[in-house]
Short mmCIF file of C-alpha atoms and ligand atoms in Angstrom, two decimals:
data_model
loop_
_atom_site.label_atom_id
_atom_site.label_comp_id
_atom_site.label_asym_id
_atom_site.label_seq_id
_atom_site.Cartn_x
_atom_site.Cartn_y
_atom_site.Cartn_z
CA MET Z 1 144.18 89.49 183.85
CA ALA Z 2 143.19 86.66 181.47
CA ARG Z 3 145.86 85.49 179.04
CA VAL Z 4 145.16 86.73 175.52
CA TRP Z 5 146.71 86.16 172.12
CA ILE Z 6 147.04 88.55 169.19
CA GLU Z 7 144.45 86.55 167.23
CA ASP Z 8 141.84 87.38 169.93
CA LEU Z 9 142.15 91.17 169.75
CA LYS Z 10 139.14 91.83 167.53
CA ASN Z 11 136.92 90.94 170.50
CA LEU Z 12 138.85 93.14 172.94
CA VAL Z 13 138.70 96.63 171.42
CA ASP Z 14 139.03 99.44 174.04
CA GLN Z 15 139.99 96.94 176.75
CA THR Z 16 143.24 96.92 178.69
CA ILE Z 17 145.11 93.66 178.15
CA SER Z 18 148.55 92.05 178.42
CA LEU Z 19 150.31 90.15 175.67
CA LYS Z 20 153.44 88.02 175.73
CA GLY Z 21 155.65 87.60 172.70
CA TRP Z 22 158.79 88.48 170.83
CA VAL Z 23 160.07 91.69 169.26
CA TYR Z 24 159.88 91.39 165.49
CA ASN Z 25 160.86 94.94 164.67
CA VAL Z 26 161.33 98.33 166.36
CA ARG Z 27 161.01 101.79 164.93
CA SER Z 28 161.17 105.18 166.54
CA SER Z 29 160.45 108.71 165.43
CA GLY Z 30 161.13 111.09 168.31
CA LYS Z 31 157.98 111.36 170.44
CA VAL Z 32 156.51 108.03 169.37
CA LYS Z 33 158.06 104.55 169.21
CA PHE Z 34 156.72 101.40 167.57
CA LEU Z 35 157.24 97.76 168.46
CA GLU Z 36 156.03 95.05 166.08
CA LEU Z 37 155.23 92.16 168.41
CA ARG Z 38 154.70 88.56 167.30
CA ASP Z 39 153.25 85.86 169.52
CA GLY Z 40 152.80 82.97 167.07
CA THR Z 41 149.17 83.80 166.36
CA GLY Z 42 149.89 87.08 164.60
CA HIS Z 43 151.78 90.36 164.50
CA LEU Z 44 150.71 93.53 166.33
CA ASN Z 45 151.84 97.10 166.19
CA CYS Z 46 152.44 98.37 169.75
CA VAL Z 47 152.62 102.16 170.05
CA PHE Z 48 154.62 103.90 172.79
CA PHE Z 49 153.85 107.58 173.54
CA GLU Z 50 155.95 109.10 176.32
CA LYS Z 51 152.85 110.71 177.87
CA ASP Z 52 151.12 107.28 178.18
CA CYS Z 53 154.00 105.10 179.32
CA GLY Z 54 156.24 107.51 181.22
CA PRO Z 55 159.86 108.58 180.56
CA ASP Z 56 161.55 105.49 182.13
CA LEU Z 57 159.70 103.00 179.99
CA PHE Z 58 160.21 105.22 176.97
CA LEU Z 59 163.98 104.90 177.56
CA GLN Z 60 163.82 101.15 178.25
CA PHE Z 61 162.33 100.72 174.80
CA ASP Z 62 165.70 101.56 173.26
CA GLN Z 63 167.28 98.41 174.72
CA LEU Z 64 164.93 96.14 172.76
CA THR Z 65 166.61 93.96 170.15
CA GLN Z 66 165.03 91.73 167.53
CA GLU Z 67 163.55 88.57 169.17
CA SER Z 68 163.73 89.92 172.75
CA SER Z 69 160.92 88.36 174.79
CA VAL Z 70 158.49 90.77 176.46
CA THR Z 71 155.13 91.33 178.12
CA VAL Z 72 153.27 94.46 177.02
CA THR Z 73 150.18 95.95 178.59
CA GLY Z 74 147.95 98.56 177.06
CA THR Z 75 144.66 99.40 175.39
CA VAL Z 76 143.47 97.71 172.19
CA ARG Z 77 142.54 100.13 169.40
CA LYS Z 78 141.03 99.41 166.04
CA HIS Z 79 142.39 101.04 162.91
CA PRO Z 80 139.72 103.53 161.74
CA LYS Z 81 139.55 102.08 158.21
CA ARG Z 82 141.43 98.79 157.95
CA ASP Z 83 140.72 95.49 159.71
CA GLU Z 84 143.79 96.00 161.89
CA TYR Z 85 144.43 96.53 165.58
CA GLU Z 86 147.12 98.19 167.62
CA LEU Z 87 148.06 98.48 171.26
CA GLY Z 88 148.51 101.82 173.05
CA VAL Z 89 151.19 100.70 175.50
CA THR Z 90 151.22 101.68 179.17
CA GLU Z 91 153.57 99.00 180.54
CA LEU Z 92 156.49 96.97 179.24
CA ASN Z 93 158.15 94.07 181.00
CA ILE Z 94 161.32 92.73 179.38
CA LEU Z 95 161.83 88.97 179.96
CA GLN Z 96 165.09 88.72 178.05
CA ILE Z 97 167.08 91.01 175.80
CA ALA Z 98 167.95 88.75 172.87
CA ASN Z 99 171.54 88.39 171.69
CA GLN Z 100 172.27 89.78 168.23
CA TYR Z 101 169.81 87.71 166.16
CA PRO Z 102 171.48 85.95 163.23
CA ILE Z 103 168.51 86.29 160.87
CA SER Z 104 167.80 89.90 160.02
CA HIS Z 105 165.04 91.26 157.79
CA LYS Z 106 167.38 91.28 154.79
CA GLU Z 107 167.95 88.39 152.36
CA HIS Z 108 170.04 85.41 153.46
CA GLY Z 109 171.43 82.45 151.50
CA THR Z 110 169.65 79.08 151.68
CA ASP Z 111 172.56 77.24 153.36
CA PHE Z 112 172.70 79.82 156.12
CA LEU Z 113 168.94 79.62 156.65
CA MET Z 114 168.97 75.81 156.70
CA GLU Z 115 171.81 75.86 159.26
CA ASN Z 116 169.57 78.13 161.36
CA ARG Z 117 166.33 76.29 160.60
CA HIS Z 118 165.35 76.30 164.31
CA LEU Z 119 165.28 80.12 164.19
CA TRP Z 120 164.21 80.53 160.56
CA LEU Z 121 160.89 78.89 161.53
CA ARG Z 122 159.88 82.15 163.28
CA SER Z 123 159.66 84.08 160.02
CA LYS Z 124 156.27 85.07 158.58
CA ARG Z 125 156.79 82.89 155.52
CA GLN Z 126 157.72 79.77 157.48
CA VAL Z 127 154.83 80.29 159.88
CA ALA Z 128 152.43 80.50 156.92
CA ILE Z 129 153.82 77.24 155.47
CA MET Z 130 153.53 75.40 158.80
CA ARG Z 131 149.93 76.53 159.14
CA ILE Z 132 149.05 75.36 155.64
CA ARG Z 133 150.76 72.02 156.32
CA HIS Z 134 148.64 71.71 159.46
CA GLU Z 135 145.47 72.53 157.51
CA ILE Z 136 146.35 69.91 154.89
CA ILE Z 137 146.96 67.27 157.56
CA SER Z 138 143.72 68.01 159.40
CA SER Z 139 141.80 67.91 156.13
CA ILE Z 140 143.39 64.52 155.36
CA ARG Z 141 142.22 63.15 158.70
CA ASP Z 142 138.74 64.64 158.36
CA PHE Z 143 138.37 63.28 154.82
CA PHE Z 144 139.04 59.68 155.84
CA ASP Z 145 137.45 59.82 159.30
CA GLY Z 146 134.29 61.29 157.74
CA ARG Z 147 134.07 58.36 155.32
CA GLY Z 148 134.27 55.57 157.85
CA PHE Z 149 137.97 54.76 157.50
CA THR Z 150 139.84 53.47 160.56
CA LEU Z 151 143.36 54.72 161.30
CA THR Z 152 145.61 51.67 161.74
CA ASP Z 153 149.16 52.94 161.87
CA ALA Z 154 151.99 50.81 160.50
CA PRO Z 155 155.29 49.97 162.22
CA VAL Z 156 158.44 51.96 161.46
CA PHE Z 157 160.76 48.97 162.00
CA THR Z 158 160.14 46.52 159.18
CA PRO Z 159 161.79 43.20 158.35
CA SER Z 160 161.13 43.50 154.58
CA ALA Z 161 161.21 45.94 151.65
CA CYS Z 162 158.00 47.38 150.22
CA GLU Z 163 159.40 49.71 147.56
CA GLY Z 164 162.49 47.91 146.29
CA THR Z 165 165.80 47.26 148.02
CA THR Z 166 167.90 50.07 146.55
CA ASN Z 167 166.91 52.79 149.01
CA LEU Z 168 166.40 50.85 152.23
CA PHE Z 169 167.65 52.33 155.49
CA GLU Z 170 169.24 49.51 157.38
CA THR Z 171 169.24 49.50 161.15
CA GLN Z 172 169.97 47.15 164.01
CA TYR Z 173 167.07 45.57 165.96
CA PHE Z 174 168.99 43.92 168.78
CA ASP Z 175 170.62 40.96 167.02
CA GLU Z 176 168.57 41.28 163.84
CA LYS Z 177 168.97 43.44 160.80
CA MET Z 178 165.89 45.62 160.21
CA TYR Z 179 164.83 48.46 157.96
CA LEU Z 180 163.07 51.76 158.48
CA SER Z 181 159.70 51.64 156.73
CA GLN Z 182 159.50 52.88 153.13
CA SER Z 183 155.70 52.58 153.18
CA GLY Z 184 152.97 51.24 155.47
CA GLN Z 185 151.07 49.74 152.54
CA LEU Z 186 151.70 46.03 153.12
CA TYR Z 187 150.43 46.36 156.68
CA MET Z 188 147.37 48.31 155.52
CA GLU Z 189 146.51 45.40 153.23
CA ALA Z 190 146.29 43.24 156.37
CA THR Z 191 144.20 45.75 158.36
CA ALA Z 192 141.93 46.36 155.33
CA ALA Z 193 141.00 42.66 155.54
CA ALA Z 194 140.01 43.28 159.16
CA LEU Z 195 138.26 46.67 158.84
CA GLY Z 196 137.45 47.21 155.15
CA LYS Z 197 138.55 50.86 154.88
CA VAL Z 198 141.76 51.86 156.61
CA TYR Z 199 144.60 54.35 156.44
CA CYS Z 200 147.93 55.00 158.05
CA PHE Z 201 149.73 58.28 158.42
CA GLY Z 202 153.32 58.45 159.51
CA PRO Z 203 156.95 59.01 158.67
CA THR Z 204 158.59 56.89 155.97
CA PHE Z 205 162.22 56.65 154.94
CA ARG Z 206 164.11 56.36 151.68
CA ALA Z 207 167.91 56.31 151.59
CA GLU Z 208 168.01 58.15 148.27
CA LYS Z 209 171.25 59.88 147.43
CA SER Z 210 169.47 62.51 145.36
CA LYS Z 211 169.52 66.24 145.87
CA THR Z 212 166.38 67.24 144.00
CA ARG Z 213 163.65 69.69 144.91
CA ARG Z 214 161.21 66.83 145.61
CA HIS Z 215 163.23 64.27 147.57
CA LEU Z 216 163.42 63.98 151.31
CA ILE Z 217 165.10 61.13 153.20
CA GLU Z 218 162.36 61.17 155.82
CA PHE Z 219 158.89 62.15 154.65
CA TRP Z 220 155.30 61.77 155.83
CA MET Z 221 152.88 59.70 153.87
CA VAL Z 222 149.15 59.03 154.19
CA GLU Z 223 148.13 55.63 152.82
CA PRO Z 224 144.50 54.54 152.49
CA GLU Z 225 143.65 50.96 151.52
CA VAL Z 226 140.16 49.74 150.60
CA ALA Z 227 138.92 46.16 150.38
CA PHE Z 228 137.21 45.25 147.09
CA ASN Z 229 138.19 48.54 145.38
CA ASP Z 230 139.67 48.13 141.92
CA MET Z 231 142.19 50.51 140.31
CA TYR Z 232 139.42 52.76 138.95
CA ASP Z 233 137.64 53.05 142.33
CA ASN Z 234 141.07 53.90 143.69
CA MET Z 235 141.49 56.81 141.25
CA ASP Z 236 137.97 58.06 142.13
CA LEU Z 237 138.95 58.08 145.80
CA ALA Z 238 142.26 59.87 145.16
CA GLU Z 239 140.47 62.47 143.03
CA GLN Z 240 137.86 63.29 145.69
CA PHE Z 241 140.60 63.34 148.31
CA VAL Z 242 142.88 65.80 146.49
CA GLU Z 243 139.96 68.08 145.59
CA TYR Z 244 138.88 68.13 149.24
CA ILE Z 245 142.34 68.93 150.60
CA VAL Z 246 143.02 71.74 148.11
CA GLN Z 247 139.59 73.37 148.26
CA ARG Z 248 139.39 73.28 152.04
CA THR Z 249 142.88 74.74 152.44
CA LEU Z 250 142.04 77.50 149.96
CA LYS Z 251 138.90 78.34 151.90
CA ASN Z 252 140.44 78.25 155.39
CA ARG Z 253 143.89 79.78 154.84
CA PRO Z 254 143.56 82.94 152.70
CA GLN Z 255 145.91 84.95 154.96
CA GLU Z 256 148.65 82.34 154.73
CA PHE Z 257 148.34 82.15 150.94
CA ALA Z 258 148.59 85.96 150.83
CA ALA Z 259 151.73 85.88 153.01
CA LEU Z 260 153.28 83.43 150.54
CA GLU Z 261 152.10 85.50 147.55
CA ARG Z 262 150.66 82.25 146.17
CA ASP Z 263 148.74 82.65 142.92
CA VAL Z 264 145.61 80.92 144.19
CA THR Z 265 143.87 81.16 140.82
CA LYS Z 266 146.08 78.19 139.88
CA LEU Z 267 144.49 76.12 142.67
CA ALA Z 268 140.85 77.10 142.14
CA PRO Z 269 140.37 74.66 139.20
CA ILE Z 270 141.61 71.67 141.24
CA LYS Z 271 138.28 69.85 141.19
CA GLY Z 272 137.38 66.41 139.81
CA PRO Z 273 137.24 64.82 137.34
CA PHE Z 274 140.99 64.76 136.67
CA PRO Z 275 142.20 63.65 133.22
CA ARG Z 276 143.35 60.00 133.07
CA LEU Z 277 146.06 58.96 130.60
CA HIS Z 278 147.33 55.50 129.79
CA TYR Z 279 151.14 55.27 130.02
CA ASN Z 280 151.20 54.94 126.21
CA GLU Z 281 149.31 58.22 125.74
CA ALA Z 282 151.62 60.06 128.16
CA ALA Z 283 154.68 58.52 126.46
CA GLU Z 284 153.49 59.86 123.08
CA ILE Z 285 153.29 63.40 124.48
CA ILE Z 286 156.73 63.11 126.09
CA LYS Z 287 158.43 61.70 122.98
CA LYS Z 288 157.46 64.81 121.01
CA GLU Z 289 159.31 67.12 123.39
CA ASN Z 290 162.05 64.90 124.81
CA PRO Z 291 163.81 62.90 122.05
CA ASP Z 292 165.93 61.12 124.71
CA PHE Z 293 162.90 59.49 126.31
CA ILE Z 294 162.96 55.71 125.92
CA TYR Z 295 159.58 54.01 125.59
CA GLY Z 296 159.10 51.60 128.52
CA ASP Z 297 161.12 53.67 130.98
CA ASP Z 298 159.77 55.43 134.02
CA PHE Z 299 159.21 59.17 133.61
CA GLY Z 300 161.85 61.56 134.88
CA ALA Z 301 160.85 64.80 136.59
CA PRO Z 302 161.15 66.82 133.33
CA ASP Z 303 158.99 64.21 131.53
CA GLU Z 304 156.26 64.53 134.16
CA THR Z 305 156.37 68.29 133.67
CA ILE Z 306 155.97 67.93 129.90
CA VAL Z 307 152.72 65.94 130.31
CA SER Z 308 151.24 67.78 133.26
CA ASN Z 309 151.83 71.22 131.68
CA LYS Z 310 149.24 70.28 129.05
CA PHE Z 311 146.51 70.39 131.72
CA GLU Z 312 145.24 72.84 134.35
CA LYS Z 313 144.23 69.96 136.63
CA PRO Z 314 146.30 67.17 138.15
CA ILE Z 315 146.40 64.10 135.91
CA PHE Z 316 146.45 60.38 136.51
CA VAL Z 317 148.89 58.33 134.50
CA HIS Z 318 147.86 54.67 134.75
CA HIS Z 319 149.04 51.34 133.35
CA TYR Z 320 152.80 51.90 133.62
CA PRO Z 321 154.82 48.97 132.33
CA ALA Z 322 154.70 46.27 135.03
CA ALA Z 323 158.47 45.80 134.69
CA ILE Z 324 159.24 49.20 136.21
CA LYS Z 325 156.73 48.94 139.07
CA ALA Z 326 156.80 47.30 142.51
CA PHE Z 327 156.32 43.54 143.01
CA TYR Z 328 152.88 43.90 144.58
CA MET Z 329 151.19 45.65 141.63
CA LYS Z 330 148.63 43.60 139.79
CA GLU Z 331 149.29 43.11 136.10
CA ASP Z 332 146.23 43.83 133.97
CA PRO Z 333 144.94 40.54 132.50
CA THR Z 334 143.31 42.58 129.69
CA ASP Z 335 146.39 44.75 128.98
CA LYS Z 336 149.38 42.40 129.24
CA GLY Z 337 152.64 43.87 130.46
CA PHE Z 338 150.97 46.85 132.14
CA ALA Z 339 150.30 47.33 135.86
CA MET Z 340 146.92 48.29 137.32
CA GLY Z 341 148.44 51.24 139.12
CA SER Z 342 148.36 54.99 138.71
CA ASP Z 343 150.36 58.04 139.72
CA LEU Z 344 148.79 61.43 140.19
CA LEU Z 345 150.89 64.25 138.73
CA ALA Z 346 150.25 67.69 140.22
CA THR Z 347 149.96 70.88 138.16
CA GLU Z 348 152.62 73.58 137.60
CA GLY Z 349 155.44 71.08 137.16
CA TYR Z 350 155.22 69.67 140.70
CA GLY Z 351 155.11 66.09 139.42
CA GLU Z 352 154.05 62.93 141.23
CA ILE Z 353 152.28 63.43 144.56
CA ILE Z 354 150.42 60.10 144.67
CA GLY Z 355 151.43 56.56 143.76
CA GLY Z 356 149.11 53.58 144.11
CA GLY Z 357 146.86 51.01 142.50
CA GLN Z 358 145.39 47.55 142.68
CA ARG Z 359 147.37 44.84 144.48
CA GLU Z 360 148.18 41.37 143.18
CA ASP Z 361 145.68 39.07 144.91
CA ASN Z 362 146.65 35.76 143.27
CA LEU Z 363 149.05 33.79 145.47
CA SER Z 364 151.04 31.98 142.79
CA ILE Z 365 151.53 35.12 140.67
CA LEU Z 366 152.58 37.06 143.76
CA GLU Z 367 155.11 34.39 144.79
CA LYS Z 368 156.55 34.52 141.29
CA LYS Z 369 156.85 38.33 141.47
CA ILE Z 370 158.56 38.18 144.86
CA GLN Z 371 161.11 35.80 143.37
CA GLU Z 372 161.63 37.88 140.23
CA HIS Z 373 162.31 40.94 142.38
CA GLY Z 374 164.97 39.06 144.33
CA LEU Z 375 163.00 39.24 147.59
CA SER Z 376 162.70 36.49 150.19
CA GLN Z 377 159.46 34.45 150.34
CA GLU Z 378 160.08 33.95 154.05
CA ASP Z 379 159.95 37.73 154.71
CA PHE Z 380 156.57 37.86 152.97
CA ARG Z 381 155.04 34.77 154.58
CA TRP Z 382 152.53 36.86 156.53
CA TYR Z 383 151.78 39.02 153.47
CA ASN Z 384 151.13 35.98 151.30
CA ASP Z 385 148.75 34.66 153.99
CA LEU Z 386 146.39 37.49 152.97
CA ARG Z 387 146.09 35.63 149.63
CA ARG Z 388 145.60 32.27 151.36
CA TYR Z 389 142.74 33.24 153.64
CA GLY Z 390 139.93 34.92 151.71
CA SER Z 391 141.94 36.68 149.01
CA PHE Z 392 140.15 39.80 147.81
CA PRO Z 393 140.71 42.50 145.20
CA HIS Z 394 141.94 45.63 146.95
CA SER Z 395 143.56 48.95 146.16
CA GLY Z 396 145.15 51.90 147.85
CA PHE Z 397 147.56 54.74 147.40
CA GLY Z 398 150.14 56.88 149.15
CA LEU Z 399 150.20 60.68 149.13
CA GLY Z 400 153.44 62.40 150.11
CA ILE Z 401 152.69 65.27 152.50
CA GLU Z 402 155.75 67.36 151.73
CA ARG Z 403 155.31 67.27 147.96
CA THR Z 404 151.66 68.19 148.46
CA VAL Z 405 152.57 71.10 150.73
CA ALA Z 406 155.20 72.32 148.25
CA TRP Z 407 152.63 72.23 145.45
CA VAL Z 408 149.78 73.86 147.38
CA CYS Z 409 152.07 76.59 148.74
CA GLY Z 410 153.86 77.03 145.40
CA LEU Z 411 157.33 76.48 146.94
CA PRO Z 412 160.45 75.86 144.87
CA HIS Z 413 161.72 73.01 147.12
CA VAL Z 414 160.41 70.48 149.68
CA ARG Z 415 162.97 71.64 152.26
CA GLU Z 416 160.59 74.34 153.54
CA THR Z 417 157.55 72.03 153.85
CA ILE Z 418 158.48 70.33 157.13
CA ALA Z 419 159.84 71.95 160.28
CA PHE Z 420 163.07 69.94 160.39
CA PRO Z 421 163.76 68.37 156.99
CA ARG Z 422 166.03 65.37 156.55
CA LEU Z 423 167.73 65.76 153.20
CA TYR Z 424 170.61 64.04 151.48
CA GLY Z 425 173.55 66.02 152.86
CA ARG Z 426 171.64 67.70 155.69
CA SER Z 427 170.56 66.27 159.04
CA TYR Z 428 171.18 69.33 161.30
CA PRO Z 429 169.48 70.84 163.26
O1 4AD E 501 155.10 56.11 144.79
P1 4AD E 501 155.52 55.66 146.17
O2 4AD E 501 156.88 55.10 146.32
O3 4AD E 501 154.40 54.61 146.59
C1 4AD E 501 154.38 53.87 147.72
O4 4AD E 501 155.17 53.93 148.62
C2 4AD E 501 153.16 52.99 147.83
N1 4AD E 501 153.51 51.85 148.69
C3 4AD E 501 152.01 53.79 148.38
C4 4AD E 501 150.74 52.99 148.51
O5 4AD E 501 150.22 52.53 147.50
N2 4AD E 501 150.23 52.84 149.71
O6 4AD E 501 155.36 56.86 147.18
C5 4AD E 501 154.11 57.51 147.33
C6 4AD E 501 154.29 59.00 147.42
C7 4AD E 501 154.88 59.64 146.17
O7 4AD E 501 153.90 59.87 145.19
C8 4AD E 501 155.43 60.94 146.74
O8 4AD E 501 154.41 61.90 146.93
C9 4AD E 501 155.92 60.51 148.10
O9 4AD E 501 155.22 59.34 148.45
N3 4AD E 501 157.36 60.24 148.08
C10 4AD E 501 158.31 61.10 148.52
N4 4AD E 501 158.22 62.36 149.03
C11 4AD E 501 159.36 62.98 149.39
N5 4AD E 501 160.59 62.43 149.27
C12 4AD E 501 160.73 61.18 148.77
N6 4AD E 501 161.96 60.64 148.70
C13 4AD E 501 159.56 60.46 148.36
N7 4AD E 501 159.34 59.23 147.84
C14 4AD E 501 158.01 59.12 147.68
MG1 MG E 502 155.89 56.47 142.94
#
């Protein structure tokens, strides 16, 4: 008999088939017993009538515990009215009777669930999140691949800091000191000079001792870089990109959104153009609601929420003060003191999901910036070469996958957006 999955059943009505999976729930009411089976592709109600499956099997049923692994054989039936299927069982083969499963169908505390993350992943909610994450990642790849970008992944071991030295993860590389990558950007600037349009997609690391709902220690980032794009072209690209990801996920994953009870009407308007605010404009809005905000400072999470709550679409905030931004950001010659970069702030208080902008392409200014930031010129010798040999205006950005998944799914915390999160204070399982 050919192997089938629950997701295939609509094409197998009235046929006799076998399924393998796990017991999600059991229920019995005298002459009829019900097993809710899950196999990763869906859930199925399996119905046991004594007259169809015989008295022995009918008794065996009572041994079944939550998460026991089984093979069931029977006939596929369609619900007369709803788009649902069930199995009239004739055979049951128990592979293992599961020990008392720690996660029941009642509520559990977050710490307990995180400690049992490897099992928690089997729940309907976690399965829906993992599927949406997958959809987001495949739409990211399709977006760039369909526009002629080349994937040129960046190394994880890096000799230098891209995003400041305060949150670097130090590690040993034989006799040398090395760091885990905070961003692949600097390497994408080199491959952009070779291929024009490139991106990398991989894990990045920040040793941030912060327990917030948006910080992970290890997170995945996609980073496109485009030769000869300026900061405005860069915002256009980010806008098309975010619209594509959100709209495609909405279209392809209605069941998962339903399982999460996500209010999808909040995502429907996520289409370009997105509002664009100069730092000064955003600062004006924040000052009115947060008297503690100091002009010139970076925005805190509550500040981002104040601005983004004024709009039903994500917003770009551009031209942050150069002093609070990374060494590689180009200062605007027409707007002194401000950097040609932008962040994209998501709706519903989710805050920054993208950071990026135009890179400094003038060698002497860049060398000065490296010095001002207390970084070593020697570490950036190769990077500065990009300004020596055919320097070119170029821009790019980084989108954090987990923050994007949290926003799209409407989750309260990034801890549920990746199968095995690395958080400050949690590295198990
Ligand atoms: O704004 P960031 O630090 O920008 C960069 O790393 C640039 N080098 C990217 C580039 O231009 N190629 O990080 C970019 C994004 C943030 O907007 C956020 O979505 C995510 O990465 N991010 C984090 N996500 C989870 N946990 C953290 N600790 C994160 N730090 C940044
Ligand atoms: Mg940032």
